[in-house]
mmCIF file of C-alpha atoms and ligand atoms in Angstrom:
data_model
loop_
_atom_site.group_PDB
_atom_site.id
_atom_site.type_symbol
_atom_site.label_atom_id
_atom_site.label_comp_id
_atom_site.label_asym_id
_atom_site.label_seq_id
_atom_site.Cartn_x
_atom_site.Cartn_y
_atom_site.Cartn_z
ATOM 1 C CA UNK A 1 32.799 7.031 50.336
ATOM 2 C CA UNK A 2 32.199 3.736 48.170
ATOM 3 C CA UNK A 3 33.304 1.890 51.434
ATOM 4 C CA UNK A 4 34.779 -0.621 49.056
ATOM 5 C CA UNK A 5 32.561 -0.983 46.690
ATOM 6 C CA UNK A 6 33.988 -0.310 42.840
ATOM 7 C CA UNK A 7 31.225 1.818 41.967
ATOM 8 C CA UNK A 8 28.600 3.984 43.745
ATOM 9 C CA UNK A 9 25.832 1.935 42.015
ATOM 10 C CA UNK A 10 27.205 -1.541 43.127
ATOM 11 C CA UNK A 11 27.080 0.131 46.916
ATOM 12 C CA UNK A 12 23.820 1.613 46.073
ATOM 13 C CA UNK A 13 22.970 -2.011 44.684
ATOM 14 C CA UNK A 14 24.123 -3.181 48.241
ATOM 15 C CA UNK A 15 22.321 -0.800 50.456
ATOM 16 C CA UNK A 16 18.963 -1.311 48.989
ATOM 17 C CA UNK A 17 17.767 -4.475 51.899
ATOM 18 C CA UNK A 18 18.391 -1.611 54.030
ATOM 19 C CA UNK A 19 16.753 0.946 52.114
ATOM 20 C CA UNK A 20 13.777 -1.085 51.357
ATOM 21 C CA UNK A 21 13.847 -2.289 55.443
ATOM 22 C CA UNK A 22 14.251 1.626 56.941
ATOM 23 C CA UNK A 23 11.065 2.862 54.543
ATOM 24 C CA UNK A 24 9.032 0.581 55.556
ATOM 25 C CA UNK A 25 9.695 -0.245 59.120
ATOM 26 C CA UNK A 26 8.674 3.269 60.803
ATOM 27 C CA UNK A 27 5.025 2.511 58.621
ATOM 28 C CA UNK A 28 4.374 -0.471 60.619
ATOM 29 C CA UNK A 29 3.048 0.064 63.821
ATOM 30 C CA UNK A 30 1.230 -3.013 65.795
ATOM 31 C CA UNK A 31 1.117 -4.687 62.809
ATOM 32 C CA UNK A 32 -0.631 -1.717 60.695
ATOM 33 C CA UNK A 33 -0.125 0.601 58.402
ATOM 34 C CA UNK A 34 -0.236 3.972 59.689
ATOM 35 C CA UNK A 35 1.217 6.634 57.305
ATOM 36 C CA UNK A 36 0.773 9.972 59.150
ATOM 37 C CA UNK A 37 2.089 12.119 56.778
ATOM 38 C CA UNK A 38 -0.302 11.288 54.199
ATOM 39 C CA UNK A 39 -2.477 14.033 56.218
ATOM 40 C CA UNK A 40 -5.505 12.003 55.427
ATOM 41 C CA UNK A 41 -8.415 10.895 57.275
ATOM 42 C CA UNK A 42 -10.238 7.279 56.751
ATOM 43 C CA UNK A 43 -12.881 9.650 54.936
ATOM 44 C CA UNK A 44 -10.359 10.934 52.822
ATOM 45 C CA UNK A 45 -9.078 7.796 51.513
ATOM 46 C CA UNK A 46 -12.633 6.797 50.735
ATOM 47 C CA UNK A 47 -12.978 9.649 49.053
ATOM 48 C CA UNK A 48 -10.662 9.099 46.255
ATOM 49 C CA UNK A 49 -12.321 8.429 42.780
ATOM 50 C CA UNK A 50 -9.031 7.791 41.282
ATOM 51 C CA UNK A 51 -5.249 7.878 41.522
ATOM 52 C CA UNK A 52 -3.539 10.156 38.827
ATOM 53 C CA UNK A 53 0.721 8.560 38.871
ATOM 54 C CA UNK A 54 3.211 11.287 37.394
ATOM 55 C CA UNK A 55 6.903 10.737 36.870
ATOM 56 C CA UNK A 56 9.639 10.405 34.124
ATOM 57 C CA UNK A 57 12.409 7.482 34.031
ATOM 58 C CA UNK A 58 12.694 4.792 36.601
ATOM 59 C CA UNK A 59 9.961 7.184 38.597
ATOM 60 C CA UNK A 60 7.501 6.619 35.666
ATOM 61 C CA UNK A 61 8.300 2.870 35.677
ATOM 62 C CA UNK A 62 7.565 2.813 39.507
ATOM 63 C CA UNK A 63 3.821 4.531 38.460
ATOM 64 C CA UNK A 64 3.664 1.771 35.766
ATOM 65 C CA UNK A 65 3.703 -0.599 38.906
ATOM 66 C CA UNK A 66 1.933 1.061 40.849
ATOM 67 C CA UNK A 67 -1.459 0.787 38.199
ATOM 68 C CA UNK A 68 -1.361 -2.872 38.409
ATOM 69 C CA UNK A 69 -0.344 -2.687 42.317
ATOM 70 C CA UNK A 70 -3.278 -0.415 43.620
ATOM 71 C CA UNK A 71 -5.724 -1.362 41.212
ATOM 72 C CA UNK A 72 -5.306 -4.759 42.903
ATOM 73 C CA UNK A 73 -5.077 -3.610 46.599
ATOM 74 C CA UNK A 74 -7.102 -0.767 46.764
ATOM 75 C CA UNK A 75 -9.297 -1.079 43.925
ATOM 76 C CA UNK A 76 -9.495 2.635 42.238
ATOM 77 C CA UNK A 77 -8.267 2.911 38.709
ATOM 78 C CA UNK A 78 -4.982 4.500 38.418
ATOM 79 C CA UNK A 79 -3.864 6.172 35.327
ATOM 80 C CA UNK A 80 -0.120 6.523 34.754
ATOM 81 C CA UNK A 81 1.671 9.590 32.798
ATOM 82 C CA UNK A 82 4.945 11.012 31.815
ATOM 83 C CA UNK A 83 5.549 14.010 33.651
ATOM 84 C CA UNK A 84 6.451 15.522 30.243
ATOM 85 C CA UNK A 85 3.872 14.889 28.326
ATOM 86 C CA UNK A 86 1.065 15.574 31.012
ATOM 87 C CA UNK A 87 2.250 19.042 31.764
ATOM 88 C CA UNK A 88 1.225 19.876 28.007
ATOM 89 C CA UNK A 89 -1.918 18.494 27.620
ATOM 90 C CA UNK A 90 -4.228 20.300 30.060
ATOM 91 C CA UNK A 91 -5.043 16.675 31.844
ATOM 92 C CA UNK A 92 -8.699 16.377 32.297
ATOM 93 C CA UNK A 93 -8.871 14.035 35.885
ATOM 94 C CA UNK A 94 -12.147 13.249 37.502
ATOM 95 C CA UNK A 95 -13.342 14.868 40.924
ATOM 96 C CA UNK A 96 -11.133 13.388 44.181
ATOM 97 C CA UNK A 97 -8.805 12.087 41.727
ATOM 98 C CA UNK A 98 -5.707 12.211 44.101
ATOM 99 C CA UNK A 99 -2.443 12.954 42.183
ATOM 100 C CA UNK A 100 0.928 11.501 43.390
ATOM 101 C CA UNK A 101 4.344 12.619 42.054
ATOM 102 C CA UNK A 102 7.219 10.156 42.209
ATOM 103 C CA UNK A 103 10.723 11.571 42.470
ATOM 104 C CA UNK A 104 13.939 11.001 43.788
ATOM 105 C CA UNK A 105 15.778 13.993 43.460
ATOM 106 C CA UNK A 106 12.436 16.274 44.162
ATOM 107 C CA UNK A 107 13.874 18.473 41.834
ATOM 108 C CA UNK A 108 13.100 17.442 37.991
ATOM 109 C CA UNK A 109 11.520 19.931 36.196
ATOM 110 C CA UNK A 110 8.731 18.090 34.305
ATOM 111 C CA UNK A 111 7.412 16.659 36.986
ATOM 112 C CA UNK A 112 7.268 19.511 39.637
ATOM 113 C CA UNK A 113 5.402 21.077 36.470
ATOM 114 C CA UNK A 114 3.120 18.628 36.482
ATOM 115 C CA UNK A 115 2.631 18.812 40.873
ATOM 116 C CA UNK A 116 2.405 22.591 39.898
ATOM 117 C CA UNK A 117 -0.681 22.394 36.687
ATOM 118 C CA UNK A 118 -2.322 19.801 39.264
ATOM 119 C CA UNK A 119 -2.428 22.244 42.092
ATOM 120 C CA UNK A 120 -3.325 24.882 40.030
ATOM 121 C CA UNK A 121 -6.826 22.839 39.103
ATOM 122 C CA UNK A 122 -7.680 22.612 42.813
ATOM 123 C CA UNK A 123 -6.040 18.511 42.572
ATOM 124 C CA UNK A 124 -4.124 17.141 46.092
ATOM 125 C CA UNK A 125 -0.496 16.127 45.235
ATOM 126 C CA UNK A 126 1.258 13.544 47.032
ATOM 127 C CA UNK A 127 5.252 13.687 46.640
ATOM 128 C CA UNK A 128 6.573 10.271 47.011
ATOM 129 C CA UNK A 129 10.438 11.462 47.361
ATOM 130 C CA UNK A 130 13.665 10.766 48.524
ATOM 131 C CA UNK A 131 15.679 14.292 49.009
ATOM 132 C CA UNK A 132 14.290 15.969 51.980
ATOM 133 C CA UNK A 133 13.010 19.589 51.772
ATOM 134 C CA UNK A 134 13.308 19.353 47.717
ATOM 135 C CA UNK A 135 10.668 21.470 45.659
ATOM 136 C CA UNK A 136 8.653 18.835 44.904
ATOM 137 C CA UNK A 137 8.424 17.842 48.589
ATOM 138 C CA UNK A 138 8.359 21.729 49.190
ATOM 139 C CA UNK A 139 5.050 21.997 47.217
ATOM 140 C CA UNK A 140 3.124 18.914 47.806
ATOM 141 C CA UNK A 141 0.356 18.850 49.655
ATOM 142 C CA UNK A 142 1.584 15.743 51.332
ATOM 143 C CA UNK A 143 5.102 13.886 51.105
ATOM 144 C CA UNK A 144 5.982 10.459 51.653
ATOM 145 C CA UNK A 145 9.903 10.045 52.486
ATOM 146 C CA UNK A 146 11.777 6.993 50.651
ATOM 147 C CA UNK A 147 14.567 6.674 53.115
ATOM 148 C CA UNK A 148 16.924 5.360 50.648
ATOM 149 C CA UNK A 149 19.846 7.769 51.865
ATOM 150 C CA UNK A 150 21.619 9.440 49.294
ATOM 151 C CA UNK A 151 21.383 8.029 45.587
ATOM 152 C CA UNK A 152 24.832 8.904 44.100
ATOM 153 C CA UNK A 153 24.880 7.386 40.319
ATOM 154 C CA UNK A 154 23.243 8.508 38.282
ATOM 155 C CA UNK A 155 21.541 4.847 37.461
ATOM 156 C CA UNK A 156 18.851 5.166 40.043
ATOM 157 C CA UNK A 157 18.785 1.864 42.289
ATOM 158 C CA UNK A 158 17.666 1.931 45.468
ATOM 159 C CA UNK A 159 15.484 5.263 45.190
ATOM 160 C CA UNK A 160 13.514 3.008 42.732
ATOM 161 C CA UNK A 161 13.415 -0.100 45.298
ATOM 162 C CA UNK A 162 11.839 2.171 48.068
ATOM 163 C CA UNK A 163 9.608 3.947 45.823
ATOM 164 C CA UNK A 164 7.962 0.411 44.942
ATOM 165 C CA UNK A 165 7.771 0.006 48.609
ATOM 166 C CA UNK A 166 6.036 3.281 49.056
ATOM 167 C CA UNK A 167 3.346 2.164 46.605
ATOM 168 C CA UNK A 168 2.628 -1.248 48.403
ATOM 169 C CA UNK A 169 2.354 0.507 51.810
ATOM 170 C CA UNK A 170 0.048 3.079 50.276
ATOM 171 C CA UNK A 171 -2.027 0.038 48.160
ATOM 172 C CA UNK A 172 -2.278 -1.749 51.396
ATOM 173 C CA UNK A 173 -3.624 0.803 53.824
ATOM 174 C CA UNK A 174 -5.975 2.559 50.940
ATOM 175 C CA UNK A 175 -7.069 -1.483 50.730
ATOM 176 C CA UNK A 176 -7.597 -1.631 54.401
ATOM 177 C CA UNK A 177 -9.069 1.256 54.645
ATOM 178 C CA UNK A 178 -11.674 0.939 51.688
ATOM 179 C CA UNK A 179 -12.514 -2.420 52.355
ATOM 180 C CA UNK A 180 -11.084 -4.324 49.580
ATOM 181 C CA UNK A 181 -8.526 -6.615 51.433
ATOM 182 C CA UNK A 182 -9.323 -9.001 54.143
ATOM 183 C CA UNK A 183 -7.669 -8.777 57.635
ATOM 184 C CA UNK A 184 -6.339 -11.922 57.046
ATOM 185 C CA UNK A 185 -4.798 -10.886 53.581
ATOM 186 C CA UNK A 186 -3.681 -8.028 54.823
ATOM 187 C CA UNK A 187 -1.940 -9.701 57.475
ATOM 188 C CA UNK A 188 -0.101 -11.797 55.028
ATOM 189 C CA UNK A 189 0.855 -9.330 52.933
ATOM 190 C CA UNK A 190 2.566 -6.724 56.166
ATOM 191 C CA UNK A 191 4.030 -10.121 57.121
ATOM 192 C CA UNK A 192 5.835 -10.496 53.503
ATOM 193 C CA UNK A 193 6.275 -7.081 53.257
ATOM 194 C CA UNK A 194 8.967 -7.372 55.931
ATOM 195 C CA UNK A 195 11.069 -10.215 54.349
ATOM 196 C CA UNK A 196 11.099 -8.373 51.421
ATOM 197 C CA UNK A 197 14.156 -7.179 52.504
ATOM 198 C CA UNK A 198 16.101 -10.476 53.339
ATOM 199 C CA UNK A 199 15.003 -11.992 49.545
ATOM 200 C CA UNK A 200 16.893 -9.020 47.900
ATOM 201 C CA UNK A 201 19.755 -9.706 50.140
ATOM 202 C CA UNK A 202 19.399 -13.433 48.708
ATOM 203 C CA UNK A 203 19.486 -12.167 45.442
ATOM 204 C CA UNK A 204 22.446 -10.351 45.805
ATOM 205 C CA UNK A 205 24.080 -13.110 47.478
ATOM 206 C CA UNK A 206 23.751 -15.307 44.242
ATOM 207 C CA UNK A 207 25.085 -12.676 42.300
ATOM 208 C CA UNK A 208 27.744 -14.529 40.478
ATOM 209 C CA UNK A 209 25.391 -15.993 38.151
ATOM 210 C CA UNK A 210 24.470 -12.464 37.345
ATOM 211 C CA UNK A 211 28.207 -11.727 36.636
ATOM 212 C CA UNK A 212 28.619 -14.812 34.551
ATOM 213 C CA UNK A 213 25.708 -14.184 32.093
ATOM 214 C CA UNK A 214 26.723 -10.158 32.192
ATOM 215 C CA UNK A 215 30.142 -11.040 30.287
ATOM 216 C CA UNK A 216 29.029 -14.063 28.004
ATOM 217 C CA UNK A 217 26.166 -11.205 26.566
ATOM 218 C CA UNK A 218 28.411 -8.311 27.064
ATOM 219 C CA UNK A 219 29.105 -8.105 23.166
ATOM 220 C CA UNK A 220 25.294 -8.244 22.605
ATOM 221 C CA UNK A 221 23.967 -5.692 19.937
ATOM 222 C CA UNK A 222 19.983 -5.552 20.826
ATOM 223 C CA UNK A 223 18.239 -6.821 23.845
ATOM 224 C CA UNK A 224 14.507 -6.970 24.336
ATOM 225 C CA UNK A 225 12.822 -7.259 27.513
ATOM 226 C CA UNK A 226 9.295 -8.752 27.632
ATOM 227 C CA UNK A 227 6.662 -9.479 30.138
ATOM 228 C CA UNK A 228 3.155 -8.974 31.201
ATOM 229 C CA UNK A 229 1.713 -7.235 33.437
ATOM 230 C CA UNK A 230 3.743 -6.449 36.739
ATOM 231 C CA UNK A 231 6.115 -8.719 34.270
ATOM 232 C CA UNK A 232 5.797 -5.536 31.833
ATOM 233 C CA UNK A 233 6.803 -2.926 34.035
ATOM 234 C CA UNK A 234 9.685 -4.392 35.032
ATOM 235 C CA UNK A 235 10.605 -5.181 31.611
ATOM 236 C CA UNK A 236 10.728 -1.132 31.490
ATOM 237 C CA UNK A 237 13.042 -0.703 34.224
ATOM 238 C CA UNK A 238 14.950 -3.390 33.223
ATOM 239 C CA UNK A 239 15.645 -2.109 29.576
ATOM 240 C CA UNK A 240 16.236 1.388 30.823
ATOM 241 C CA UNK A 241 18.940 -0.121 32.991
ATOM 242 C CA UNK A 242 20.586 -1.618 30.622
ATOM 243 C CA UNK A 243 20.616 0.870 27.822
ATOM 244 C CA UNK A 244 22.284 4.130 30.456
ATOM 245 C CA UNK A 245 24.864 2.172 31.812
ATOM 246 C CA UNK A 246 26.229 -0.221 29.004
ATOM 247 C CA UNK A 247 25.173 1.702 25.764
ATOM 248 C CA UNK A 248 23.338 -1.337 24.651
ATOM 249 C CA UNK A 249 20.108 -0.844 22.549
ATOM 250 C CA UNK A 250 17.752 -1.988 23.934
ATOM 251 C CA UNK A 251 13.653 -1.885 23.997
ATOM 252 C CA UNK A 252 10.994 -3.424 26.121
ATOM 253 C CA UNK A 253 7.910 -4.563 25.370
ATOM 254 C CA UNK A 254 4.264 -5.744 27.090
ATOM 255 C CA UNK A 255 4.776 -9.802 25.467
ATOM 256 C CA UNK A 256 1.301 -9.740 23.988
ATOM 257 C CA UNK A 257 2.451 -6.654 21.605
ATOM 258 C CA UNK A 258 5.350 -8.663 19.830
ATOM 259 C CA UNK A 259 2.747 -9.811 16.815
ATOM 260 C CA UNK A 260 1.639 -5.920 16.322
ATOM 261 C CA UNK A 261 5.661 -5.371 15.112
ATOM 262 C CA UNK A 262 8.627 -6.147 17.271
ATOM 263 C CA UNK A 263 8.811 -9.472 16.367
ATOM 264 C CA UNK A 264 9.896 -8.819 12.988
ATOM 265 C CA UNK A 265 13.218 -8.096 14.777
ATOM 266 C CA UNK A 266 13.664 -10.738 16.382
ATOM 267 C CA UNK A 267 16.455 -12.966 14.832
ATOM 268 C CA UNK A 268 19.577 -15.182 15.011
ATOM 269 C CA UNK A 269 21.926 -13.274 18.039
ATOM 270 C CA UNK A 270 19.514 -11.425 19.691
ATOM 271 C CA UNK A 271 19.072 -11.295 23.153
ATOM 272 C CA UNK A 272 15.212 -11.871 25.069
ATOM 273 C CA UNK A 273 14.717 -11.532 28.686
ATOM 274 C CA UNK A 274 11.567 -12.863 29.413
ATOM 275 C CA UNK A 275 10.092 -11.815 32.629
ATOM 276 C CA UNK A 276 7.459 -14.066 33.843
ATOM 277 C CA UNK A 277 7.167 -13.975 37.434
ATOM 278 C CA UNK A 278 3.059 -13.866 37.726
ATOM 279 C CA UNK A 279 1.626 -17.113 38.083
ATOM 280 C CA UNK A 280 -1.587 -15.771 36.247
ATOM 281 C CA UNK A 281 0.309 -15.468 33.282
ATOM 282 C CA UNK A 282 3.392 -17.481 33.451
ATOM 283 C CA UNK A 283 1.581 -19.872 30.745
ATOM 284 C CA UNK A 284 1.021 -16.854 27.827
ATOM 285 C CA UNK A 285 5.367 -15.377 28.878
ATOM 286 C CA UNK A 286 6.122 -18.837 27.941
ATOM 287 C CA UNK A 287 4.306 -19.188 24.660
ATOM 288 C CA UNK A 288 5.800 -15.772 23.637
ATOM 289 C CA UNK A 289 9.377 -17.036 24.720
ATOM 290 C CA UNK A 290 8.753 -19.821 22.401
ATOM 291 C CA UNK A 291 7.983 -17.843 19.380
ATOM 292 C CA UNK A 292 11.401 -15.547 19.889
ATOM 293 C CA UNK A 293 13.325 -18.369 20.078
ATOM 294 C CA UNK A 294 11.987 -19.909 17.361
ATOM 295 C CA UNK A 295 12.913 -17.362 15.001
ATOM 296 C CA UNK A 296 16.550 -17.738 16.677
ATOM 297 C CA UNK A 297 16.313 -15.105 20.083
ATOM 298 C CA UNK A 298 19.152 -16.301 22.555
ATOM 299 C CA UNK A 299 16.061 -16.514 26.036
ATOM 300 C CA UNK A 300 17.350 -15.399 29.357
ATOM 301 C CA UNK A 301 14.343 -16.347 31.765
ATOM 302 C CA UNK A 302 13.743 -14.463 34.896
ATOM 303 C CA UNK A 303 10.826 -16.238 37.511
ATOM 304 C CA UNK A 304 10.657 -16.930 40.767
ATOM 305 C CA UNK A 305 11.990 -20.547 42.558
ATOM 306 C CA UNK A 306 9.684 -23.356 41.707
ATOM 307 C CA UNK A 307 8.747 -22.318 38.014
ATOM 308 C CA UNK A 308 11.243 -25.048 36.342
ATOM 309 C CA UNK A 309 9.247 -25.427 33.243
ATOM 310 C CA UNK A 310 10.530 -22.275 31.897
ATOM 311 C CA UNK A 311 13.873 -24.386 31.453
ATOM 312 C CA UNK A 312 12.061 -26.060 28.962
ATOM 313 C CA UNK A 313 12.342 -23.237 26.499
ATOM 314 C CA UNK A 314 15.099 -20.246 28.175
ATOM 315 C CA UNK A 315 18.941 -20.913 27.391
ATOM 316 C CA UNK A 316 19.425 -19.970 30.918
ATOM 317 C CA UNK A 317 16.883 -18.771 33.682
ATOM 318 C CA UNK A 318 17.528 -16.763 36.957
ATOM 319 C CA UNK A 319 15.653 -17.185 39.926
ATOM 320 C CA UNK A 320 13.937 -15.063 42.525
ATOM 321 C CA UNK A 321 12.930 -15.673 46.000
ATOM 322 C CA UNK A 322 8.901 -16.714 45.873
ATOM 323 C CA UNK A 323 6.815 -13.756 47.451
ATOM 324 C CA UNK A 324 3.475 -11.956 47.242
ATOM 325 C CA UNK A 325 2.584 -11.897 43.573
ATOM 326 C CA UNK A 326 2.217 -8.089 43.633
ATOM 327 C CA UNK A 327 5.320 -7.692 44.958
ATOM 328 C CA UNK A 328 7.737 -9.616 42.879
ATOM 329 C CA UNK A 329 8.876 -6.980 41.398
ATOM 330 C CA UNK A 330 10.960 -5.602 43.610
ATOM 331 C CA UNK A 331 12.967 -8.763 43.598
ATOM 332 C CA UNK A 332 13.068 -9.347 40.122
ATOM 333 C CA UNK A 333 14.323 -5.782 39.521
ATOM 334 C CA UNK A 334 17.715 -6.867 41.523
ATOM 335 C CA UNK A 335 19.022 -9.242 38.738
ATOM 336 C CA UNK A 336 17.894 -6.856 36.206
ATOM 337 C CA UNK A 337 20.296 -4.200 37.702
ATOM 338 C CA UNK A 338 22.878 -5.805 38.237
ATOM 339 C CA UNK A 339 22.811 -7.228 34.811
ATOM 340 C CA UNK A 340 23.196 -4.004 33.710
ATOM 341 C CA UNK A 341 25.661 -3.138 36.316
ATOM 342 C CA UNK A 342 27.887 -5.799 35.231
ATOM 343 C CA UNK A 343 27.985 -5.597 31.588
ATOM 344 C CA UNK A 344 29.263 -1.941 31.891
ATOM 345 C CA UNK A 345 31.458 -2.877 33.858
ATOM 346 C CA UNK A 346 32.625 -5.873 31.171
ATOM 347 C CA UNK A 347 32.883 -3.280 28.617
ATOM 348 C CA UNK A 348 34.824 -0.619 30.539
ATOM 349 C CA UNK A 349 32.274 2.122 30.690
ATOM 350 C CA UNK A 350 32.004 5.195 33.268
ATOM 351 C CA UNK A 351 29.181 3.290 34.961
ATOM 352 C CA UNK A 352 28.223 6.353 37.703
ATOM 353 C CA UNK A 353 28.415 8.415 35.250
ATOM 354 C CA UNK A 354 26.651 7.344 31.676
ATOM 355 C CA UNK A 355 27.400 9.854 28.785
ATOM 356 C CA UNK A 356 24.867 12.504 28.156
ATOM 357 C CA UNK A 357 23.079 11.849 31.760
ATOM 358 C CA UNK A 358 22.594 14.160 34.534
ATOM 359 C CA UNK A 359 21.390 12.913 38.049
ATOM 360 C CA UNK A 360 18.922 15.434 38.216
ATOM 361 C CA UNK A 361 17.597 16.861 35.137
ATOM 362 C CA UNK A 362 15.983 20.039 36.228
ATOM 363 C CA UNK A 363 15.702 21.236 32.762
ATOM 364 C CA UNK A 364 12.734 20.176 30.550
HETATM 365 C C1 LIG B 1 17.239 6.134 35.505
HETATM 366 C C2 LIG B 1 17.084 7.387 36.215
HETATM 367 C C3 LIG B 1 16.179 8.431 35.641
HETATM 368 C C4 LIG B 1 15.325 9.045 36.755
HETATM 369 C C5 LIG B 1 14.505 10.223 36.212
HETATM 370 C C6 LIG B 1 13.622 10.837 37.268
HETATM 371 O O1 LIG B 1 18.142 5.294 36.148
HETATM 372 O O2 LIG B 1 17.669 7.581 37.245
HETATM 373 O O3 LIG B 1 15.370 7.910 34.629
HETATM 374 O O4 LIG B 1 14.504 8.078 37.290
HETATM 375 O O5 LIG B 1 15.375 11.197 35.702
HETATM 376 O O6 LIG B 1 14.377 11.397 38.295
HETATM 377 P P1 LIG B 1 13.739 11.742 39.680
HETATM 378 O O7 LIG B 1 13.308 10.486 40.319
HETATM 379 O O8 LIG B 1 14.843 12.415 40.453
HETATM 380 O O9 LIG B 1 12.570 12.645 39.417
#
């Protein structure tokens, strides 16, 4: 079943410029968005005071895109919770606040609680999911298929990649529809959409690099992932990665929050990965990157082709494909996994299969 592949999550790894291709290719339709199973009118979408993102895990990172993602497309303020901690605290949401539930497996129990305690206050739920006729895509109002295929280790990979996707497809037609992106934008942005798919498989081409770093910083004791912004959330996913599979502590952090603490860990031997793939803020990653490796950090620099000045100040730097600046992240994810994937595999761990981790935790 690996079909050569040593591990289900290197396949899974592998599979995700088809993934990402087959969930958003039946969306497109004469060159526009048309998501049919939303089940919502144009008055519908206008309707929407605000966008309510529930999840735990990689899920919950996804939502942590998806603030920055449809704030920018779409305009309407998104809040972002854990699935866990929402259930508990009797959520007070605006009116039209439409609630969407990100979940692979469709079955984890925090967050089909927190689908269920939304329904129960008279909210619409929106299931973005991968396994088909799961409770959470059971009980949702509306559900939005990631056809990622079946996600087999428990290190979620390509679930995650067409999640992202789901967002920008919803962003962009919610934008469309609303008003707050231009035809011609949003002509450039379906157009980028669909070489999304081809850059990952770049990525994964040039994996070697990937490989090389993964066993010179296999022995690594602490790693901290930093970035801003969309830079931030991946720094989540990234650091979540890295700590299932290889056992590696590891934290991220949003770069501007080093002073309030971190940085008093920071010191001779420690890995940073700086993130710092948005333009907007490429300057402030950089001045951060500087301050961790002056108080000795070892900087691994992740930006897209054409940002050489980060050389300046990284010991090494990998390099993504240039696209849309709200969708970088689901290139610079790639490197991030298979950094992970790698270094578990350097130090001979059960890589599908982390200690202590279930693929679907349908206990709270
Ligand atoms: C991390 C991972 C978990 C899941 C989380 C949610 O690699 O796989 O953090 O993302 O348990 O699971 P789903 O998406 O099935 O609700």
């Amino acid at each position: 079943e690996k079909e050569g592949f040593e591990h289900f999550m290197l396949k899974e790894i592998y599979e995700q410029p088809k993934a990402v291709a087959d969930t958003i290719s039946p969306r497109i339709k004469n060159g526009k968005i048309v998501i049919d199973e939303l089940e919502m009118t144009d008055e519908d979408i206008k309707k929407v005071s605000r966008i309510q993102m529930v999840a735990c895990g990689s899920a919950y990172h996804v939502c942590v895109c998806a603030k920055y993602v449809l704030e920018k497309l779409a305009k309407i303020p998104v809040d972002v919770d854990l699935a866990s901690e929402f259930r508990y605290r009797n959520p007070l949401m605006a009116k039209d606040t439409l609630v969407i539930v990100v979940s692979q497996s469709g079955e984890t129990a925090d967050s089909l609680a927190a689908l269920r305690e939304s329904k129960k206050k008279g909210y619409k739920v929106l299931g973005i999911v991968n396994v088909v006729g799961s409770s959470i895509a059971r009980e949702a109002d509306s559900v939005f298929y990631t056809w990622a295929g079946p996600e087999i280790s428990v290190a979620t990979t390509k679930a995650y990649s067409t999640q992202l996707a789901a967002v920008y497809l919803i962003g962009l037609l919610f934008g469309k529809v609303r008003g707050t992106i231009k035809d011609k934008e949003y002509r450039e942005y379906i157009h980028e959409l669909g070489r999304l798919p081809e850059k990952i498989q770049k990525i994964l081409d040039e994996k070697e690099r990937i490989q090389w770093l993964a066993n010179k910083y296999s022995h690594t004791k602490d790693v901290f992932f930093i970035g801003r912004g969309l830079d931030y959330a991946i720094s989540l996913e990234g650091s979540l990665k890295l700590k299932e599979i290889s056992y590696i502590h590891s934290e991220a952090y949003a770069a501007g929050e080093l002073k309030h603490g971190t940085i008093s860990l920071i010191e001779e031997g420690v890995l940073v990965v700086g993130a710092a793939t948005q333009p907007d803020l490429f300057e402030k990653e950089v001045s951060n990157l500087v301050e961790v490796r002056s108080r000795g950090a070892c900087v691994l620099g992740l930006t897209s082709y054409g940002n050489y000045s980060i050389e300046d100040i990284a010991d090494f730097t990998v390099y993504v494909p240039k696209t849309q600046d709200v969708f970088t992240t689901s290139l610079a994810v790639v490197p991030l996994q298979l950094l992970a994937y790698y270094i578990s595999v350097a130090k001979g761990l059960d890589v599908d299969k982390p200690r202590n981790l279930a693929k679907s935790v349908t206990v709270e």
